[in-house]
Short mmCIF file of C-alpha atoms in Angstrom, two decimals:
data_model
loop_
_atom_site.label_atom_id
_atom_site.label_comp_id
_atom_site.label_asym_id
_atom_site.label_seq_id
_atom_site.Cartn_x
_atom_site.Cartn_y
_atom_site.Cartn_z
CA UNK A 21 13.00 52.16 84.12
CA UNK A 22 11.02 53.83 81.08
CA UNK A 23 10.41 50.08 79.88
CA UNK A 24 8.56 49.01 83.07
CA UNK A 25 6.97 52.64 83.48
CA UNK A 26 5.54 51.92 79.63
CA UNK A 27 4.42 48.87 79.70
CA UNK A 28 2.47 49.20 83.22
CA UNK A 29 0.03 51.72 80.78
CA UNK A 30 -2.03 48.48 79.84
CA UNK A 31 -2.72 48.12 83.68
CA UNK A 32 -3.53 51.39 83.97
CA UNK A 33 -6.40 51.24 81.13
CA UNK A 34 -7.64 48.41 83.01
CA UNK A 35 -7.24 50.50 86.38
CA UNK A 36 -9.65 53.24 85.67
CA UNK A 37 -7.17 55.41 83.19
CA UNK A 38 -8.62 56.96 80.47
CA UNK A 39 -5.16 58.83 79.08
CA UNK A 40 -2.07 59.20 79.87
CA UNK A 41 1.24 60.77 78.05
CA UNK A 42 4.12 63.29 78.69
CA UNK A 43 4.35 66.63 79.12
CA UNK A 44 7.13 68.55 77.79
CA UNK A 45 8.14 72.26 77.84
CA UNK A 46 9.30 72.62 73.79
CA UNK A 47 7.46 71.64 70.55
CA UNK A 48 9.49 69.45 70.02
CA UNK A 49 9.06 67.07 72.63
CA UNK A 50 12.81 67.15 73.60
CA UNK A 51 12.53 68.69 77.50
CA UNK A 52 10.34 66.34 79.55
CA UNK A 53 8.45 68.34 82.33
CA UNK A 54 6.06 65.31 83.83
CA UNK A 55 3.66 63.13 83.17
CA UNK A 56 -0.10 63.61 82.92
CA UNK A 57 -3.09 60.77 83.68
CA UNK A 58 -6.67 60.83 83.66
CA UNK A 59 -8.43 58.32 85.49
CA UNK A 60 -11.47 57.79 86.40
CA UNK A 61 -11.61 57.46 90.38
CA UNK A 62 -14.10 58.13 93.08
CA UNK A 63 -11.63 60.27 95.54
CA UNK A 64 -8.38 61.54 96.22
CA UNK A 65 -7.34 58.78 97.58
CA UNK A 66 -8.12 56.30 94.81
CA UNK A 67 -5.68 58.60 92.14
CA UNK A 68 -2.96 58.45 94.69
CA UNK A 69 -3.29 54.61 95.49
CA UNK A 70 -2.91 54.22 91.83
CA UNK A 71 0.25 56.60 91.04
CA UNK A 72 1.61 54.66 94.05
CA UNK A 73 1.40 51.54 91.81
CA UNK A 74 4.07 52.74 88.91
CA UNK A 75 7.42 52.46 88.71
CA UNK A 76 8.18 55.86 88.76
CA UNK A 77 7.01 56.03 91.94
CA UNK A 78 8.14 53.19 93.36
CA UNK A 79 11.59 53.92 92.24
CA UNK A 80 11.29 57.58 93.76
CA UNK A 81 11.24 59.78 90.31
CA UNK A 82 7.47 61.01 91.23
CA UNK A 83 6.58 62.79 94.37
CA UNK A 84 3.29 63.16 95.82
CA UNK A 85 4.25 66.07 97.22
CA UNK A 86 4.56 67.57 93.43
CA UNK A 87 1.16 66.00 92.14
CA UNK A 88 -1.77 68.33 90.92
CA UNK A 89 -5.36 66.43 90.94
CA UNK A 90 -8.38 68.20 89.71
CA UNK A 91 -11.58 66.93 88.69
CA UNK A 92 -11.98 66.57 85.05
CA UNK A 93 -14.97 66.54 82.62
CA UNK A 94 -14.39 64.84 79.15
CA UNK A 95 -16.26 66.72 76.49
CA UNK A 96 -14.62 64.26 73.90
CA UNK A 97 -12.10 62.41 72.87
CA UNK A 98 -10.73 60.77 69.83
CA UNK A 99 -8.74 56.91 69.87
CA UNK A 100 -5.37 56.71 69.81
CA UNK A 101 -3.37 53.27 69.90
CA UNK A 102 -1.71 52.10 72.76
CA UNK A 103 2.08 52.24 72.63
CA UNK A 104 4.00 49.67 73.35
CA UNK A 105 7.15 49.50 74.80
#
């Protein structure tokens, strides 16, 4: 499932996301606690429609119920390369 979760990210750059990584609860990345995107969207609506799109969802991991979605303003940002899965 993590294969077809990663590579949907290229999709998602095309899709209005801007980042996109995991969030764990250690320093050393061991405990996974979620996932985090930005995207760029219009509404609501449009961030759902688009987490409704991954795997993760599809396959019932993510919950909508669980989601947070606040508005956002970049002040910067540095590139990073894409991973691939």
């Amino acid at each position: 499932m993590e294969g077809e979760h990663l590579a949907n990210i290229p999709n998602g750059f095309a899709n209005g996301v801007t980042n996109c990584g995991a969030i764990f609860t250690d320093e050393t990345k061991t405990k996974f606690a979620g996932s985090s995107y930005n995207i760029v969207a219009n509404s609501r609506d449009e961030v759902i429609e688009f987490l409704k799109s991954d795997p993760y969802y599809k396959a019932g991991i993510w919950s909508l119920d669980d989601v947070l979605i606040y508005p956002y303003g970049c002040a910067g940002r540095t590139a990073k390369d894409i991973i691939k899965p």
